[in-house]
Amino acid sequence: MTQYTPPPVVRSLLADPRPVVLFGAGDIGVLAHHVLTRLGVAVTCFADGRVSKQGTVLRGLPVRPVADLAELADEAYVFLCGNYLKTMTDRVRGAGFTRIQDCVDLLDGFDFSDSGADTGMSPVLMERKAALHKRETRKDREHAEDTLILKYLDVVVTEACSMKCQDCSNLMQYYTKPRHSDLDLLESAVDRIMDSVDGIYEFRVLGGEPFVNPRVHRVIEKLTAYEVVEKVVVYTNGTIVPRGANLECLRDEKVVVEITNYGEHSKKLDALEETLTAEGSRTSRRSRLDGLGPHPVRRAQRRGAGRHVPQLLRQRHRHPAQREALPLPVLGQRPQPQGRARCAGRRDRPDR
């Protein structure tokens, strides 16, 4: 591993202390505060343009609106702790600040291996966030060079899942006969995309549950083989421990296994982490329990619950003027009949 060297701005702040403002009270801000504190630089405050963040406290420091920091504009250093750099730069300059810089040199190469307890993030997740921030700072140069680099691209390898999450954004709980993706067709589509772009920061291998597909290794090996791809992230729910080729492919240095912790439903979470650690695979765990209510996962779909979805979708397309009034489906809940009197253009016709 290359030895980390603090950037010149840190050496300057240690020699001549000035106010330091971290613009962005999110994960990058947390990482920047952690690194600066480790290096001996005192941070004055956080700033954020989101009203929901303003007035709160993050890591013992107040989160203030940029407009309220005019007294610091002449001498403060501002670190842009986010990935919308052009917008953030314009806002900070508009407030009178001139010492502005991103966090790339500050975060790039820093050893986060023992930082998890302080930041609440796994070392792998911290490295990914730092790498994405670095990736975003390249955009101006890429535009000037007329290059096209995608941030993320999702690759769905199966409709099958070992869970039935009531709020699954991919609606996997409604598939009555889930199938695995046609890998020949999928690989052909990925090849066409790769022929049209200059690079991809991160492929995301999704399902369903990717490890339900016994040939998911073929997809992962395909994606990691592209030289212009930086990361391949496999999202799993902690219910399946991969074996054989599906496990071996995870050793590639580009691969990160993102394990979502659903508590008691992720029955093989510990066994999965132990296996991946033994194989030298890079893993990151995140919890999906907070804010999801007492029953975030339903292990079995009520019989026939999905059969009403096509009917409801037909209603939404048949009555474009009424779409906002028609409810979206809820797992296990039968949609209410809408009645002919609701048909657009025939409101005076009674129900029969």
mmCIF file of C-alpha atoms in Angstrom:
data_model
loop_
_atom_site.group_PDB
_atom_site.id
_atom_site.type_symbol
_atom_site.label_atom_id
_atom_site.label_comp_id
_atom_site.label_asym_id
_atom_site.label_seq_id
_atom_site.Cartn_x
_atom_site.Cartn_y
_atom_site.Cartn_z
ATOM 1 C CA MET A 1 0.000 0.000 0.000
ATOM 2 C CA THR A 2 1.261 3.474 -0.914
ATOM 3 C CA GLN A 3 2.079 5.535 2.163
ATOM 4 C CA TYR A 4 -0.436 8.310 2.779
ATOM 5 C CA THR A 5 0.924 11.847 2.601
ATOM 6 C CA PRO A 6 -1.171 14.731 3.989
ATOM 7 C CA PRO A 7 -1.973 17.278 1.274
ATOM 8 C CA PRO A 8 -0.340 20.737 1.269
ATOM 9 C CA VAL A 9 -3.482 22.413 2.641
ATOM 10 C CA VAL A 10 -3.190 20.350 5.823
ATOM 11 C CA ARG A 11 0.432 21.351 6.286
ATOM 12 C CA SER A 12 -0.577 24.954 5.718
ATOM 13 C CA LEU A 13 -3.344 24.759 8.333
ATOM 14 C CA LEU A 14 -1.019 23.191 10.869
ATOM 15 C CA ALA A 15 1.542 25.949 10.329
ATOM 16 C CA ASP A 16 -1.000 28.785 10.215
ATOM 17 C CA PRO A 17 -4.332 27.743 11.821
ATOM 18 C CA ARG A 18 -7.439 29.211 10.228
ATOM 19 C CA PRO A 19 -11.181 28.477 10.436
ATOM 20 C CA VAL A 20 -12.151 25.300 8.585
ATOM 21 C CA VAL A 21 -15.665 24.805 7.241
ATOM 22 C CA LEU A 22 -16.869 21.454 5.915
ATOM 23 C CA PHE A 23 -19.595 22.162 3.358
ATOM 24 C CA GLY A 24 -21.761 19.058 3.284
ATOM 25 C CA ALA A 25 -23.108 17.373 6.409
ATOM 26 C CA GLY A 26 -23.187 13.890 4.906
ATOM 27 C CA ASP A 27 -20.896 10.892 4.715
ATOM 28 C CA ILE A 28 -18.075 12.732 2.927
ATOM 29 C CA GLY A 29 -18.258 15.419 5.599
ATOM 30 C CA VAL A 30 -17.965 12.758 8.297
ATOM 31 C CA LEU A 31 -14.911 11.264 6.575
ATOM 32 C CA ALA A 32 -13.291 14.670 6.093
ATOM 33 C CA HIS A 33 -13.824 15.564 9.745
ATOM 34 C CA HIS A 34 -12.395 12.209 10.829
ATOM 35 C CA VAL A 35 -9.254 12.592 8.698
ATOM 36 C CA LEU A 36 -8.640 16.243 9.589
ATOM 37 C CA THR A 37 -9.051 15.486 13.287
ATOM 38 C CA ARG A 38 -6.623 12.565 12.999
ATOM 39 C CA LEU A 39 -4.113 14.884 11.328
ATOM 40 C CA GLY A 40 -4.455 17.514 14.064
ATOM 41 C CA VAL A 41 -6.527 20.113 12.196
ATOM 42 C CA ALA A 42 -9.399 21.693 14.146
ATOM 43 C CA VAL A 43 -12.702 22.035 12.274
ATOM 44 C CA THR A 44 -14.841 25.092 13.015
ATOM 45 C CA CYS A 45 -18.233 23.890 11.825
ATOM 46 C CA PHE A 46 -20.215 22.112 9.163
ATOM 47 C CA ALA A 47 -22.311 23.955 6.592
ATOM 48 C CA ASP A 48 -25.146 22.621 4.474
ATOM 49 C CA GLY A 49 -27.676 23.966 2.004
ATOM 50 C CA ARG A 50 -30.422 21.599 3.154
ATOM 51 C CA VAL A 51 -32.841 23.137 5.635
ATOM 52 C CA SER A 52 -33.324 19.741 7.290
ATOM 53 C CA LYS A 53 -29.628 19.692 8.234
ATOM 54 C CA GLN A 54 -29.287 23.304 9.337
ATOM 55 C CA GLY A 55 -29.439 23.837 13.079
ATOM 56 C CA THR A 56 -28.486 20.249 13.861
ATOM 57 C CA VAL A 57 -25.256 18.982 15.410
ATOM 58 C CA LEU A 58 -22.894 16.561 13.658
ATOM 59 C CA ARG A 59 -19.895 15.069 15.442
ATOM 60 C CA GLY A 60 -20.179 17.738 18.138
ATOM 61 C CA LEU A 61 -20.181 20.655 15.683
ATOM 62 C CA PRO A 62 -23.068 22.872 14.537
ATOM 63 C CA VAL A 63 -24.424 22.632 10.996
ATOM 64 C CA ARG A 64 -24.979 26.162 9.705
ATOM 65 C CA PRO A 65 -26.317 27.733 6.497
ATOM 66 C CA VAL A 66 -23.580 29.019 4.212
ATOM 67 C CA ALA A 67 -25.191 32.450 4.158
ATOM 68 C CA ASP A 68 -24.641 32.778 7.928
ATOM 69 C CA LEU A 69 -20.860 32.343 7.647
ATOM 70 C CA ALA A 70 -20.012 35.710 6.130
ATOM 71 C CA GLU A 71 -17.743 36.576 9.066
ATOM 72 C CA LEU A 72 -15.485 33.649 8.103
ATOM 73 C CA ALA A 73 -15.333 34.270 4.364
ATOM 74 C CA ASP A 74 -12.087 36.260 4.340
ATOM 75 C CA GLU A 75 -9.885 33.691 6.067
ATOM 76 C CA ALA A 76 -11.613 30.314 6.232
ATOM 77 C CA TYR A 77 -10.832 27.227 4.193
ATOM 78 C CA VAL A 78 -13.879 25.433 2.824
ATOM 79 C CA PHE A 79 -13.755 21.732 1.980
ATOM 80 C CA LEU A 80 -16.455 20.600 -0.452
ATOM 81 C CA CYS A 81 -17.781 17.443 1.171
ATOM 82 C CA GLY A 82 -20.128 16.230 -1.529
ATOM 83 C CA ASN A 83 -20.319 15.025 -5.103
ATOM 84 C CA TYR A 84 -22.196 17.935 -6.709
ATOM 85 C CA LEU A 85 -19.052 20.002 -6.876
ATOM 86 C CA LYS A 86 -19.989 22.641 -9.432
ATOM 87 C CA THR A 87 -23.201 23.582 -7.613
ATOM 88 C CA MET A 88 -21.448 23.579 -4.256
ATOM 89 C CA THR A 89 -18.559 25.686 -5.564
ATOM 90 C CA ASP A 90 -20.938 28.279 -7.011
ATOM 91 C CA ARG A 91 -22.821 28.538 -3.728
ATOM 92 C CA VAL A 92 -19.696 28.931 -1.605
ATOM 93 C CA ARG A 93 -18.171 31.500 -3.947
ATOM 94 C CA GLY A 94 -21.453 33.380 -3.898
ATOM 95 C CA ALA A 95 -21.090 33.648 -0.110
ATOM 96 C CA GLY A 96 -17.678 35.303 -0.513
ATOM 97 C CA PHE A 97 -15.329 32.367 0.157
ATOM 98 C CA THR A 98 -12.200 32.047 -1.965
ATOM 99 C CA ARG A 99 -10.197 29.238 -0.311
ATOM 100 C CA ILE A 100 -12.204 26.329 -1.674
ATOM 101 C CA GLN A 101 -11.186 22.784 -2.455
ATOM 102 C CA ASP A 102 -12.527 19.259 -2.745
ATOM 103 C CA CYS A 103 -11.590 16.396 -0.416
ATOM 104 C CA VAL A 104 -9.808 14.169 -2.938
ATOM 105 C CA ASP A 105 -6.229 14.720 -1.750
ATOM 106 C CA LEU A 106 -7.395 14.621 1.859
ATOM 107 C CA LEU A 107 -9.163 11.235 1.573
ATOM 108 C CA ASP A 108 -7.287 9.485 -1.225
ATOM 109 C CA GLY A 109 -4.972 6.838 0.183
ATOM 110 C CA PHE A 110 -5.887 7.390 3.830
ATOM 111 C CA ASP A 111 -5.909 4.187 5.887
ATOM 112 C CA PHE A 112 -9.493 3.714 7.107
ATOM 113 C CA SER A 113 -8.892 0.228 8.504
ATOM 114 C CA ASP A 114 -9.352 1.313 12.136
ATOM 115 C CA SER A 115 -11.854 4.133 11.533
ATOM 116 C CA GLY A 116 -15.131 2.219 11.655
ATOM 117 C CA ALA A 117 -15.966 2.871 15.294
ATOM 118 C CA ASP A 118 -15.494 6.618 14.863
ATOM 119 C CA THR A 119 -17.423 7.055 11.612
ATOM 120 C CA GLY A 120 -20.087 4.351 11.829
ATOM 121 C CA MET A 121 -19.063 3.013 8.406
ATOM 122 C CA SER A 122 -17.106 -0.067 7.439
ATOM 123 C CA PRO A 123 -13.584 0.498 6.036
ATOM 124 C CA VAL A 124 -14.670 -0.833 2.631
ATOM 125 C CA LEU A 125 -17.639 1.550 2.518
ATOM 126 C CA MET A 126 -15.416 4.489 3.463
ATOM 127 C CA GLU A 127 -12.962 3.617 0.710
ATOM 128 C CA ARG A 128 -15.809 3.388 -1.809
ATOM 129 C CA LYS A 129 -17.193 6.782 -0.808
ATOM 130 C CA ALA A 130 -13.733 8.365 -1.052
ATOM 131 C CA ALA A 131 -13.205 6.761 -4.466
ATOM 132 C CA LEU A 132 -16.585 8.003 -5.706
ATOM 133 C CA HIS A 133 -15.766 11.530 -4.541
ATOM 134 C CA LYS A 134 -12.507 11.321 -6.482
ATOM 135 C CA ARG A 135 -14.416 10.048 -9.498
ATOM 136 C CA GLU A 136 -16.851 12.985 -9.379
ATOM 137 C CA THR A 137 -14.052 15.563 -9.386
ATOM 138 C CA ARG A 138 -12.920 14.273 -12.775
ATOM 139 C CA LYS A 139 -16.099 15.360 -14.512
ATOM 140 C CA ASP A 140 -14.876 18.761 -15.694
ATOM 141 C CA ARG A 141 -11.800 17.166 -17.246
ATOM 142 C CA GLU A 142 -13.921 14.435 -18.832
ATOM 143 C CA HIS A 143 -16.259 16.997 -20.357
ATOM 144 C CA ALA A 144 -13.298 18.862 -21.804
ATOM 145 C CA GLU A 145 -11.919 15.633 -23.272
ATOM 146 C CA ASP A 146 -15.368 14.613 -24.593
ATOM 147 C CA THR A 147 -15.354 11.330 -22.693
ATOM 148 C CA LEU A 148 -18.340 9.449 -21.301
ATOM 149 C CA ILE A 149 -17.901 7.660 -17.986
ATOM 150 C CA LEU A 150 -20.941 6.278 -16.182
ATOM 151 C CA LYS A 151 -21.197 6.434 -12.407
ATOM 152 C CA TYR A 152 -23.329 3.319 -11.871
ATOM 153 C CA LEU A 153 -24.933 0.610 -13.973
ATOM 154 C CA ASP A 154 -27.297 -1.995 -12.483
ATOM 155 C CA VAL A 155 -27.132 -5.563 -13.770
ATOM 156 C CA VAL A 156 -30.107 -7.712 -12.704
ATOM 157 C CA VAL A 157 -29.144 -11.389 -12.763
ATOM 158 C CA THR A 158 -32.388 -12.911 -11.461
ATOM 159 C CA GLU A 159 -35.992 -12.200 -10.531
ATOM 160 C CA ALA A 160 -35.838 -14.842 -7.794
ATOM 161 C CA CYS A 161 -35.281 -13.856 -4.183
ATOM 162 C CA SER A 162 -35.028 -15.629 -0.862
ATOM 163 C CA MET A 163 -37.150 -12.913 0.773
ATOM 164 C CA LYS A 164 -40.424 -11.137 0.065
ATOM 165 C CA CYS A 165 -39.814 -7.545 1.170
ATOM 166 C CA GLN A 166 -43.049 -5.606 1.208
ATOM 167 C CA ASP A 167 -41.361 -2.412 -0.032
ATOM 168 C CA CYS A 168 -38.969 -3.899 -2.605
ATOM 169 C CA SER A 169 -38.270 -1.129 -5.116
ATOM 170 C CA ASN A 170 -37.878 -3.710 -7.902
ATOM 171 C CA LEU A 171 -41.310 -5.251 -7.106
ATOM 172 C CA MET A 172 -39.707 -8.677 -6.850
ATOM 173 C CA GLN A 173 -42.382 -9.753 -4.381
ATOM 174 C CA TYR A 174 -44.957 -9.760 -7.178
ATOM 175 C CA TYR A 175 -43.222 -12.249 -9.483
ATOM 176 C CA THR A 176 -45.228 -15.476 -9.336
ATOM 177 C CA LYS A 177 -42.783 -17.353 -11.594
ATOM 178 C CA PRO A 178 -39.397 -15.618 -11.173
ATOM 179 C CA ARG A 179 -36.693 -16.495 -13.680
ATOM 180 C CA HIS A 180 -32.961 -16.053 -13.980
ATOM 181 C CA SER A 181 -31.707 -13.613 -16.593
ATOM 182 C CA ASP A 182 -30.692 -14.897 -20.004
ATOM 183 C CA LEU A 183 -26.930 -14.572 -19.588
ATOM 184 C CA ASP A 184 -26.163 -14.630 -23.309
ATOM 185 C CA LEU A 185 -28.560 -11.747 -23.877
ATOM 186 C CA LEU A 186 -27.297 -9.918 -20.790
ATOM 187 C CA GLU A 187 -23.645 -10.206 -21.805
ATOM 188 C CA SER A 188 -24.440 -9.044 -25.320
ATOM 189 C CA ALA A 189 -26.227 -5.968 -23.930
ATOM 190 C CA VAL A 190 -23.326 -5.156 -21.597
ATOM 191 C CA ASP A 191 -20.857 -5.473 -24.481
ATOM 192 C CA ARG A 192 -22.875 -2.989 -26.524
ATOM 193 C CA ILE A 193 -22.916 -0.520 -23.631
ATOM 194 C CA MET A 194 -19.186 -0.880 -23.036
ATOM 195 C CA ASP A 195 -18.530 -0.231 -26.729
ATOM 196 C CA SER A 196 -20.375 3.083 -26.323
ATOM 197 C CA VAL A 197 -18.740 4.481 -23.156
ATOM 198 C CA ASP A 198 -15.218 5.251 -21.987
ATOM 199 C CA GLY A 199 -15.622 3.685 -18.565
ATOM 200 C CA ILE A 200 -17.907 2.766 -15.663
ATOM 201 C CA TYR A 201 -17.154 3.542 -12.065
ATOM 202 C CA GLU A 202 -19.328 0.808 -10.580
ATOM 203 C CA PHE A 203 -21.359 -2.137 -11.827
ATOM 204 C CA ARG A 204 -24.063 -3.207 -9.346
ATOM 205 C CA VAL A 205 -25.056 -6.862 -9.478
ATOM 206 C CA LEU A 206 -28.632 -7.157 -8.240
ATOM 207 C CA GLY A 207 -31.670 -9.417 -8.062
ATOM 208 C CA GLY A 208 -33.755 -10.613 -6.403
ATOM 209 C CA GLU A 209 -30.977 -12.264 -4.523
ATOM 210 C CA PRO A 210 -27.959 -12.635 -6.856
ATOM 211 C CA PHE A 211 -26.670 -15.812 -5.188
ATOM 212 C CA VAL A 212 -29.933 -17.613 -5.987
ATOM 213 C CA ASN A 213 -28.599 -17.744 -9.547
ATOM 214 C CA PRO A 214 -26.079 -20.641 -9.667
ATOM 215 C CA ARG A 215 -24.304 -18.977 -12.615
ATOM 216 C CA VAL A 216 -23.931 -15.477 -11.207
ATOM 217 C CA HIS A 217 -20.156 -16.045 -11.263
ATOM 218 C CA ARG A 218 -20.261 -15.873 -15.044
ATOM 219 C CA VAL A 219 -21.657 -12.327 -14.872
ATOM 220 C CA ILE A 220 -19.212 -11.186 -12.190
ATOM 221 C CA GLU A 221 -16.240 -12.573 -14.102
ATOM 222 C CA LYS A 222 -17.474 -10.830 -17.243
ATOM 223 C CA LEU A 223 -17.806 -7.454 -15.519
ATOM 224 C CA THR A 224 -14.463 -7.550 -13.711
ATOM 225 C CA ALA A 225 -12.687 -8.371 -16.984
ATOM 226 C CA TYR A 226 -13.348 -4.884 -18.393
ATOM 227 C CA GLU A 227 -10.261 -2.759 -17.791
ATOM 228 C CA VAL A 228 -12.251 0.491 -17.638
ATOM 229 C CA VAL A 229 -14.506 -0.738 -14.799
ATOM 230 C CA GLU A 230 -13.357 0.251 -11.300
ATOM 231 C CA LYS A 231 -15.749 -1.655 -9.030
ATOM 232 C CA VAL A 232 -18.252 -4.508 -9.191
ATOM 233 C CA VAL A 233 -20.573 -4.485 -6.174
ATOM 234 C CA VAL A 234 -22.708 -7.542 -5.427
ATOM 235 C CA TYR A 235 -25.755 -6.823 -3.241
ATOM 236 C CA THR A 236 -26.905 -9.718 -1.069
ATOM 237 C CA ASN A 237 -29.366 -10.128 1.810
ATOM 238 C CA GLY A 238 -27.344 -12.494 3.996
ATOM 239 C CA THR A 239 -29.453 -15.612 3.443
ATOM 240 C CA ILE A 240 -27.143 -17.578 1.119
ATOM 241 C CA VAL A 241 -23.476 -18.493 1.462
ATOM 242 C CA PRO A 242 -22.054 -18.880 -2.068
ATOM 243 C CA ARG A 243 -19.994 -21.938 -2.912
ATOM 244 C CA GLY A 244 -17.740 -23.077 -5.724
ATOM 245 C CA ALA A 245 -17.367 -20.705 -8.664
ATOM 246 C CA ASN A 246 -19.847 -18.226 -7.152
ATOM 247 C CA LEU A 247 -17.475 -17.848 -4.200
ATOM 248 C CA GLU A 248 -14.188 -17.902 -6.080
ATOM 249 C CA CYS A 249 -15.156 -15.009 -8.339
ATOM 250 C CA LEU A 250 -15.545 -12.769 -5.272
ATOM 251 C CA ARG A 251 -11.787 -12.822 -4.654
ATOM 252 C CA ASP A 252 -11.201 -10.350 -7.479
ATOM 253 C CA GLU A 253 -9.865 -7.044 -6.127
ATOM 254 C CA LYS A 254 -12.555 -5.123 -8.008
ATOM 255 C CA VAL A 255 -15.383 -6.976 -6.245
ATOM 256 C CA VAL A 256 -17.136 -5.676 -3.130
ATOM 257 C CA VAL A 257 -19.914 -7.708 -1.492
ATOM 258 C CA GLU A 258 -22.528 -5.375 0.011
ATOM 259 C CA ILE A 259 -24.444 -7.317 2.679
ATOM 260 C CA THR A 260 -27.786 -5.856 3.719
ATOM 261 C CA ASN A 261 -28.624 -6.808 7.300
ATOM 262 C CA TYR A 262 -32.324 -7.608 7.743
ATOM 263 C CA GLY A 263 -31.836 -8.780 11.308
ATOM 264 C CA GLU A 264 -33.407 -12.148 12.082
ATOM 265 C CA HIS A 265 -34.283 -12.632 8.407
ATOM 266 C CA SER A 266 -30.618 -12.594 7.331
ATOM 267 C CA LYS A 267 -30.171 -16.050 8.825
ATOM 268 C CA LYS A 268 -26.739 -16.736 7.339
ATOM 269 C CA LEU A 269 -25.244 -13.289 7.835
ATOM 270 C CA ASP A 270 -22.475 -14.372 10.217
ATOM 271 C CA ALA A 271 -21.624 -17.483 8.197
ATOM 272 C CA LEU A 272 -21.493 -15.395 5.018
ATOM 273 C CA GLU A 273 -19.143 -12.817 6.542
ATOM 274 C CA GLU A 274 -16.880 -15.526 7.965
ATOM 275 C CA THR A 275 -16.689 -17.295 4.604
ATOM 276 C CA LEU A 276 -15.949 -14.117 2.669
ATOM 277 C CA THR A 277 -13.317 -13.029 5.181
ATOM 278 C CA ALA A 278 -11.623 -16.418 4.941
ATOM 279 C CA GLU A 279 -11.583 -16.103 1.149
ATOM 280 C CA GLY A 280 -10.090 -12.607 1.294
ATOM 281 C CA SER A 281 -13.170 -10.970 -0.238
ATOM 282 C CA ARG A 282 -14.009 -7.326 0.450
ATOM 283 C CA THR A 283 -17.309 -6.874 2.286
ATOM 284 C CA SER A 284 -19.462 -4.072 3.613
ATOM 285 C CA ARG A 285 -22.499 -4.457 5.843
ATOM 286 C CA ARG A 286 -25.420 -2.069 6.144
ATOM 287 C CA SER A 287 -28.599 -2.275 8.182
ATOM 288 C CA ARG A 288 -32.075 -1.880 6.718
ATOM 289 C CA LEU A 289 -33.949 -2.180 10.005
ATOM 290 C CA ASP A 290 -34.155 1.469 11.046
ATOM 291 C CA GLY A 291 -37.294 3.230 9.875
ATOM 292 C CA LEU A 292 -38.854 0.219 8.184
ATOM 293 C CA GLY A 293 -41.399 -0.546 10.887
ATOM 294 C CA PRO A 294 -41.872 -3.744 12.874
ATOM 295 C CA HIS A 295 -42.286 -6.054 9.865
ATOM 296 C CA PRO A 296 -39.915 -4.945 7.077
ATOM 297 C CA VAL A 297 -39.828 -8.424 5.549
ATOM 298 C CA ARG A 298 -42.581 -10.899 4.835
ATOM 299 C CA ARG A 299 -41.226 -14.372 4.446
ATOM 300 C CA ALA A 300 -44.116 -15.684 2.385
ATOM 301 C CA GLN A 301 -46.457 -13.865 0.039
ATOM 302 C CA ARG A 302 -50.127 -14.361 0.733
ATOM 303 C CA ARG A 303 -51.606 -16.696 -1.820
ATOM 304 C CA GLY A 304 -52.992 -14.807 -4.793
ATOM 305 C CA ALA A 305 -51.818 -11.396 -3.576
ATOM 306 C CA GLY A 306 -49.965 -10.695 -6.800
ATOM 307 C CA ARG A 307 -52.844 -11.500 -9.125
ATOM 308 C CA HIS A 308 -54.459 -8.107 -8.521
ATOM 309 C CA VAL A 309 -51.400 -6.134 -9.649
ATOM 310 C CA PRO A 310 -51.972 -6.485 -13.432
ATOM 311 C CA GLN A 311 -55.609 -5.491 -12.897
ATOM 312 C CA LEU A 312 -54.590 -2.378 -10.994
ATOM 313 C CA LEU A 313 -51.936 -1.462 -13.564
ATOM 314 C CA ARG A 314 -54.517 -1.828 -16.346
ATOM 315 C CA GLN A 315 -56.788 0.537 -14.444
ATOM 316 C CA ARG A 316 -54.018 3.107 -14.176
ATOM 317 C CA HIS A 317 -53.330 2.989 -17.916
ATOM 318 C CA ARG A 318 -56.991 2.832 -18.911
ATOM 319 C CA HIS A 319 -57.867 5.990 -16.984
ATOM 320 C CA PRO A 320 -55.005 8.465 -17.520
ATOM 321 C CA ALA A 321 -57.064 11.323 -16.119
ATOM 322 C CA GLN A 322 -57.564 9.412 -12.868
ATOM 323 C CA ARG A 323 -54.040 8.067 -12.274
ATOM 324 C CA GLU A 324 -53.354 10.205 -9.242
ATOM 325 C CA ALA A 325 -56.526 8.933 -7.562
ATOM 326 C CA LEU A 326 -55.727 5.239 -7.992
ATOM 327 C CA PRO A 327 -53.673 3.665 -5.193
ATOM 328 C CA LEU A 328 -50.443 1.759 -5.694
ATOM 329 C CA PRO A 329 -50.469 -1.933 -4.714
ATOM 330 C CA VAL A 330 -49.571 -3.073 -1.220
ATOM 331 C CA LEU A 331 -48.389 -6.627 -0.656
ATOM 332 C CA GLY A 332 -51.248 -8.865 0.499
ATOM 333 C CA GLN A 333 -53.870 -6.127 0.085
ATOM 334 C CA ARG A 334 -56.585 -6.401 -2.535
ATOM 335 C CA PRO A 335 -57.120 -3.161 -4.508
ATOM 336 C CA GLN A 336 -60.521 -1.551 -4.188
ATOM 337 C CA PRO A 337 -62.733 -1.791 -7.308
ATOM 338 C CA GLN A 338 -62.977 1.488 -9.133
ATOM 339 C CA GLY A 339 -66.451 1.253 -10.685
ATOM 340 C CA ARG A 340 -67.519 2.251 -14.177
ATOM 341 C CA ALA A 341 -68.807 5.618 -13.026
ATOM 342 C CA ARG A 342 -65.158 6.670 -12.625
ATOM 343 C CA CYS A 343 -64.312 6.140 -16.303
ATOM 344 C CA ALA A 344 -63.130 9.338 -17.936
ATOM 345 C CA GLY A 345 -65.856 10.855 -20.119
ATOM 346 C CA ARG A 346 -68.601 8.651 -18.646
ATOM 347 C CA ARG A 347 -68.999 10.000 -15.152
ATOM 348 C CA ASP A 348 -72.803 10.216 -15.382
ATOM 349 C CA ARG A 349 -73.155 6.499 -16.089
ATOM 350 C CA PRO A 350 -74.199 4.628 -12.931
ATOM 351 C CA ASP A 351 -72.519 1.417 -11.770
ATOM 352 C CA ARG A 352 -74.252 -1.769 -12.786
#
